Tab-separated table of C-alpha atoms and ligand atoms in Angstrom:
chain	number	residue	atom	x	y	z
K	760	UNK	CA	152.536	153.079	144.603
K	761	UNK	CA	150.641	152.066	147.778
K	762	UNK	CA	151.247	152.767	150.984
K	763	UNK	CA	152.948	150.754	153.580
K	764	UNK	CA	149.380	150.980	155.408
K	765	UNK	CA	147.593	149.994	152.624
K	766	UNK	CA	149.851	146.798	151.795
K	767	UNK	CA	149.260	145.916	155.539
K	768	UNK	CA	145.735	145.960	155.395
K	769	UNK	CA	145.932	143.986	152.399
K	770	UNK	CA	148.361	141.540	153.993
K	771	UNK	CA	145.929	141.394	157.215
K	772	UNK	CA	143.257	140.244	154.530
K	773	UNK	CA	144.896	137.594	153.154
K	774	UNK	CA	145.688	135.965	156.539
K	775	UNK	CA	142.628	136.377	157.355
K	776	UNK	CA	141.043	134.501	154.295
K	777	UNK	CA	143.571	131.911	154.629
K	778	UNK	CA	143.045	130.960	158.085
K	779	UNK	CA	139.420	131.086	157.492
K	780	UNK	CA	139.783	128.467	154.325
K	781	UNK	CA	141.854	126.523	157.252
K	782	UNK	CA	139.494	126.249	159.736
K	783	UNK	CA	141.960	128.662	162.079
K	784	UNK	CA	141.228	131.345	163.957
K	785	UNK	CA	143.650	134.587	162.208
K	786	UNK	CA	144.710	135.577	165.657
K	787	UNK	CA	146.528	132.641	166.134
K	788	UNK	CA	149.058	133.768	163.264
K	789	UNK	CA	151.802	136.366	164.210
K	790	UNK	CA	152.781	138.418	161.195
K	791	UNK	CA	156.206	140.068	161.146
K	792	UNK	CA	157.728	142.158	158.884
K	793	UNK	CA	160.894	140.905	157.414
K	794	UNK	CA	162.862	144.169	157.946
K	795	UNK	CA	166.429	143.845	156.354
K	796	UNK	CA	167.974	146.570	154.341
K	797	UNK	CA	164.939	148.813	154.865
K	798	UNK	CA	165.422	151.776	157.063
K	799	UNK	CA	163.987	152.688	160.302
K	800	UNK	CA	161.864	155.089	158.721
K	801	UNK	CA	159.920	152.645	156.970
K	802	UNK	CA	160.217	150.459	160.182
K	803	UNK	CA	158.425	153.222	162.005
K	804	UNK	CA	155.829	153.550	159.461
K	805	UNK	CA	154.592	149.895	159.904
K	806	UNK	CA	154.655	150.130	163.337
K	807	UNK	CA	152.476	153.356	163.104
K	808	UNK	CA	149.960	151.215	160.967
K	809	UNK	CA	149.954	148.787	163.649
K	810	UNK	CA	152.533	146.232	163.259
K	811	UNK	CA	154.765	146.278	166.011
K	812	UNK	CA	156.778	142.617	165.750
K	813	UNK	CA	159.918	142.757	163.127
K	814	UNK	CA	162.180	140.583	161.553
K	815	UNK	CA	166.346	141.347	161.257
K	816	UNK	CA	169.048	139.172	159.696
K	817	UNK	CA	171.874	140.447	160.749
K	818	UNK	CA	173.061	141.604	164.385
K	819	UNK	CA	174.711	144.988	163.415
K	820	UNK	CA	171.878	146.115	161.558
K	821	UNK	CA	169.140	145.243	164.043
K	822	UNK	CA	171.104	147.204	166.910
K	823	UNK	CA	171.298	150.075	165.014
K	824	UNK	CA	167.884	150.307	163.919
K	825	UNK	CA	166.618	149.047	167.646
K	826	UNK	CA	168.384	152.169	168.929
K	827	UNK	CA	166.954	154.313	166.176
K	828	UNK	CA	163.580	153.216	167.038
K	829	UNK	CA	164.227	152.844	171.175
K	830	UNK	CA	161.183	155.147	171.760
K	831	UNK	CA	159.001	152.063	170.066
K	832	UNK	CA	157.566	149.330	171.661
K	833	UNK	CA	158.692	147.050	169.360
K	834	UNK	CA	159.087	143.184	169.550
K	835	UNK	CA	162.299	142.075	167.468
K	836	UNK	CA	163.508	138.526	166.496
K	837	UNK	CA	166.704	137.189	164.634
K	838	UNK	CA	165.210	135.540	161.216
K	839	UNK	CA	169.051	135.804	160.047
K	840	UNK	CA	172.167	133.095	160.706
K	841	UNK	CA	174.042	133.920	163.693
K	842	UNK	CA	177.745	133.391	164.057
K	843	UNK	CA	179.139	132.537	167.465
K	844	UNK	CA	180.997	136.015	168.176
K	845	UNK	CA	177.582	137.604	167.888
K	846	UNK	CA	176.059	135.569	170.379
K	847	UNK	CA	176.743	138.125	173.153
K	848	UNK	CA	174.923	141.284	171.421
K	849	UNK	CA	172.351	139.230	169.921
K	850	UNK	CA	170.904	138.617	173.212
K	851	UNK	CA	170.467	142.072	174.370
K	852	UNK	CA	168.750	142.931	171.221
K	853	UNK	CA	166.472	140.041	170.473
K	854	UNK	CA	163.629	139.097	172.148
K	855	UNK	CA	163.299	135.721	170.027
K	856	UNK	CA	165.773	134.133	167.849
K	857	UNK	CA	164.565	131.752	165.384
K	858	UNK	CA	167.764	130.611	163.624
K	859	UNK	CA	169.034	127.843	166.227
K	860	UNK	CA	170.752	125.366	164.019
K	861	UNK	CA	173.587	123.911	165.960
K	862	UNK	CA	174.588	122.863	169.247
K	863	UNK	CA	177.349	125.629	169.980
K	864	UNK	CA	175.046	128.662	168.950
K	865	UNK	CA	172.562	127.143	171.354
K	866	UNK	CA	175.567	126.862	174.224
K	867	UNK	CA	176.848	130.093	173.219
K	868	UNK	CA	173.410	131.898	173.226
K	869	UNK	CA	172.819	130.024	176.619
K	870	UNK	CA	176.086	131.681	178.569
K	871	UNK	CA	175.258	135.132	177.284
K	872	UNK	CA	171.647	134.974	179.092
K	873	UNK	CA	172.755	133.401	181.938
K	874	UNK	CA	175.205	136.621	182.635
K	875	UNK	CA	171.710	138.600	181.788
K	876	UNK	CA	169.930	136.765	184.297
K	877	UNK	CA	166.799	135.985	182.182
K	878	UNK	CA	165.393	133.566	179.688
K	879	UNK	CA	165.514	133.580	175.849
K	880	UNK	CA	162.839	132.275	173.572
K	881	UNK	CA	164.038	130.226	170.755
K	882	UNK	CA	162.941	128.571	167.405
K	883	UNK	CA	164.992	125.932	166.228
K	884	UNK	CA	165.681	126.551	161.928
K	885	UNK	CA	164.935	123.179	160.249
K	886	UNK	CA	166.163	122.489	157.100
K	887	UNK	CA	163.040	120.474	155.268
K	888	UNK	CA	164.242	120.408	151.929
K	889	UNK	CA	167.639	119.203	152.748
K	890	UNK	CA	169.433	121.913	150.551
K	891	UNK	CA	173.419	121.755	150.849
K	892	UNK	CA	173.101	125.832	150.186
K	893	UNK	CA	170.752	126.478	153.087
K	894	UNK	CA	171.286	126.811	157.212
K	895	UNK	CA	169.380	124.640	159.661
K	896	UNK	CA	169.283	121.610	161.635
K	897	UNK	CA	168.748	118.433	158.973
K	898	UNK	CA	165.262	116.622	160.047
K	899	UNK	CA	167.001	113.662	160.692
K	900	UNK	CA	169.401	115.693	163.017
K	901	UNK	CA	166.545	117.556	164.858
K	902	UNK	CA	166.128	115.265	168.012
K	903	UNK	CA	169.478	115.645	169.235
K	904	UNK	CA	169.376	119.580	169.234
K	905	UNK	CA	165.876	119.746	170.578
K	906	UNK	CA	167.456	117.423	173.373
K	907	UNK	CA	170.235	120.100	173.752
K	908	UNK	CA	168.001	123.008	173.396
K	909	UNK	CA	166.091	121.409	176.349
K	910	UNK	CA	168.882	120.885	178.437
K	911	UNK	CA	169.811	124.852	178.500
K	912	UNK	CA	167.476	126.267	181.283
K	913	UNK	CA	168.315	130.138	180.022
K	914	UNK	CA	166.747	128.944	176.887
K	915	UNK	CA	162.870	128.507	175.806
K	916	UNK	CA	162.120	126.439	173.418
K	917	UNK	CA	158.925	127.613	171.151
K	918	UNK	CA	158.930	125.425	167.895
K	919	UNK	CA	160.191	125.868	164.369
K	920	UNK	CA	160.994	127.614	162.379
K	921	UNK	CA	161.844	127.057	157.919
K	922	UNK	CA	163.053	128.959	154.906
K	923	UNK	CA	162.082	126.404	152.429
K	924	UNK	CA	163.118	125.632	148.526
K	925	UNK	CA	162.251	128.470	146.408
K	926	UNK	CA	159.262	127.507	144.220
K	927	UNK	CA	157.613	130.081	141.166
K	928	UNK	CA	154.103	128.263	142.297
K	929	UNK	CA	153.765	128.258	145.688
K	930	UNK	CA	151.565	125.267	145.380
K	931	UNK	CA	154.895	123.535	144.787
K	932	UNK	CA	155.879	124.936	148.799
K	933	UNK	CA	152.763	123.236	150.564
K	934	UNK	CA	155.078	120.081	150.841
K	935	UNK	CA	157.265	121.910	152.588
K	936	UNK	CA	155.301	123.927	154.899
K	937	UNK	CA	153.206	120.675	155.960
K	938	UNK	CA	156.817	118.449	156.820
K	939	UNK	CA	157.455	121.143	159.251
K	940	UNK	CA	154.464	120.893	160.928
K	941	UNK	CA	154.754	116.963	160.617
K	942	UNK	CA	157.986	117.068	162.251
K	943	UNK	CA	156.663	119.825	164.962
K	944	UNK	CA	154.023	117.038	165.885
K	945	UNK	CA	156.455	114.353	165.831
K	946	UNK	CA	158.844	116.345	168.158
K	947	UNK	CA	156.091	117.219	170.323
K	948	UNK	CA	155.104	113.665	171.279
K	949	UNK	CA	159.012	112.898	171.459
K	950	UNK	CA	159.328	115.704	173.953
K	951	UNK	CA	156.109	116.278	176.019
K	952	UNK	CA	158.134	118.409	177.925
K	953	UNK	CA	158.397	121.062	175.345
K	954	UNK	CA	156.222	123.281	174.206
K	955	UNK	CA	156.608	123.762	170.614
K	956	UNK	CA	153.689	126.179	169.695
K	957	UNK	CA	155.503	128.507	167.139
K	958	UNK	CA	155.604	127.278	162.956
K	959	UNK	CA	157.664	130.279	161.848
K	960	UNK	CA	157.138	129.690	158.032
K	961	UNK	CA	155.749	131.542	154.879
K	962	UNK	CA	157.231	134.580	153.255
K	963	UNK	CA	155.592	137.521	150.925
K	964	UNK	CA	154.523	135.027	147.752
K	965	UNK	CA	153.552	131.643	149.716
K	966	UNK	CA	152.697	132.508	153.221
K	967	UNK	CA	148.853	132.217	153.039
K	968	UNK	CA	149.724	128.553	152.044
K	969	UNK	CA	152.115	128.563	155.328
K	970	UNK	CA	148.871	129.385	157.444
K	971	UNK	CA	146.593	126.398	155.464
K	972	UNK	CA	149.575	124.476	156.209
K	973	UNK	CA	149.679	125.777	160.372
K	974	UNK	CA	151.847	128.731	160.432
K	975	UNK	CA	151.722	130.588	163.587
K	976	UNK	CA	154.551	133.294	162.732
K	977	UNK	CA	154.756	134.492	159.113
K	978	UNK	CA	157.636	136.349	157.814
K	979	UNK	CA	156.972	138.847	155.046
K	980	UNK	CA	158.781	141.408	153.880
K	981	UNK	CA	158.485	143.047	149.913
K	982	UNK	CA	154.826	142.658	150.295
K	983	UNK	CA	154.980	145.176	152.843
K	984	UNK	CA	157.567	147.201	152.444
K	985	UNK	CA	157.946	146.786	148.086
K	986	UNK	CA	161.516	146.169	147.242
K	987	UNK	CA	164.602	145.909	149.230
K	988	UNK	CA	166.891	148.590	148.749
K	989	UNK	CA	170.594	147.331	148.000
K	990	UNK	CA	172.286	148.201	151.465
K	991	UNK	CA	170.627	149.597	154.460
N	754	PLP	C1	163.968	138.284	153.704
N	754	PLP	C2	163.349	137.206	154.517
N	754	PLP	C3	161.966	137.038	154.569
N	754	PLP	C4	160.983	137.884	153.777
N	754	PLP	O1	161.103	137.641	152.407
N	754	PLP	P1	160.074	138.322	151.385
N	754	PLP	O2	160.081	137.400	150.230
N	754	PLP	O3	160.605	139.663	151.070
N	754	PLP	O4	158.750	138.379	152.051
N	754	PLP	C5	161.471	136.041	155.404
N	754	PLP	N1	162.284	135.238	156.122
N	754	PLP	C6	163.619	135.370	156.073
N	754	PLP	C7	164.458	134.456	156.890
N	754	PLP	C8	164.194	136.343	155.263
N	754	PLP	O5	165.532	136.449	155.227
């Protein structure tokens, strides 16, 4: 069994090789662990290898574990869907959210800061491969909630974000991965107003083909942590 240090450094590696294959410098690509269901222990022990940005999908978890691991600098985004009546903790917990998919959550989200007096970063979740199953904003959908998004002053907007189609080859992803960033460059020339930097995409088995394909945020989680337990 390796070590959650050791699966880091290998992670770090293969960012590194990928950006390199891309032309990209690696410190343009965030990695965060995808934390859900693992406990703040192991949390703590990827922060004390040196990750300090992590991943939650669901509110209740992520403010327990944030006040487990208070003494932490630790940077935290929502990866997870977010329901409307958790608008009002998510924003004390969250320093990005990534899931926008709808115009209420982005309202919602919106009146919570306001009463916080600051601003929220934001990724917008695009559905590329148009699965019924799956959250996010349809591509043909997108410009209207980016035009929302941008009308919400307690809001930043950073980019995208993608959980695409599950593929065995992750060859079969690239697609995927490189609509995103179409669609990011596309919406960028729509809106020169906004700056949409972040490509949240790529997971443990296909994210070095996320960064070919212009990833700034990866999201991994068994190959750093090994398996999920059940519950956390
Ligand atoms: C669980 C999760 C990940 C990480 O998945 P792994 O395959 O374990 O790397 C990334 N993004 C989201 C949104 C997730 O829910």
């Amino acid at each position: 069994m390796m070590t959650i240090k050791e699966r880091l450094t290998q992670i770090r590696e293969k960012i590194e090789k990928a950006a390199q294959k891309a032309g990209r410098a690696p410190e343009e690509i965030k990695l965060l662990g995808a934390s859900k269901t693992q406990p703040p222990e192991k949390i703590r022990e990827a922060f004390e290898a040196g990750l300090s940005l992590f991943g939650e999908n669901y509110v209740q978890e992520a403010k327990k574990k944030k006040e487990a691991l208070k003494d932490l600098p630790i940077t935290w985004h929502l990866i997870g869907y977010l329901q409307r009546n958790k608008a009002k903790d998510a924003v004390k917990i969250f320093h990005m959210i990534e899931t926008i998919d709808r115009k209420v959550i982005a309202s919602e989200l919106a009146k919570r800061v306001q009463k916080l007096g600051k601003t929220l970063p934001v990724l917008i979740e695009v559905n590329v491969g148009g699965e019924e199953t799956k959250a996010g904003v349809l591509p043909e959908d997108l410009p209207f909630l980016i035009e929302h998004v941008l009308s919400l002053k307690e809001l930043k907007l950073s980019g995208l974000m993608t959980i695409p189609p599950y593929r065995e080859d992750p060859e079969e992803v690239r697609p995927f991965f490189a609509r995103l960033r179409e669609l990011r460059d596309a919406m960028q020339e729509k809106f020169p107003e906004a700056d949409l930097k972040e490509l949240s995409m790529g997971m443990s088995h296909d994210f070095h083909i996320a960064i070919e394909e212009g990833a700034t945020i990866v999201r991994v989680g068994t190959a750093l942590f090994g398996p999920r337990p059940k519950k956390a």
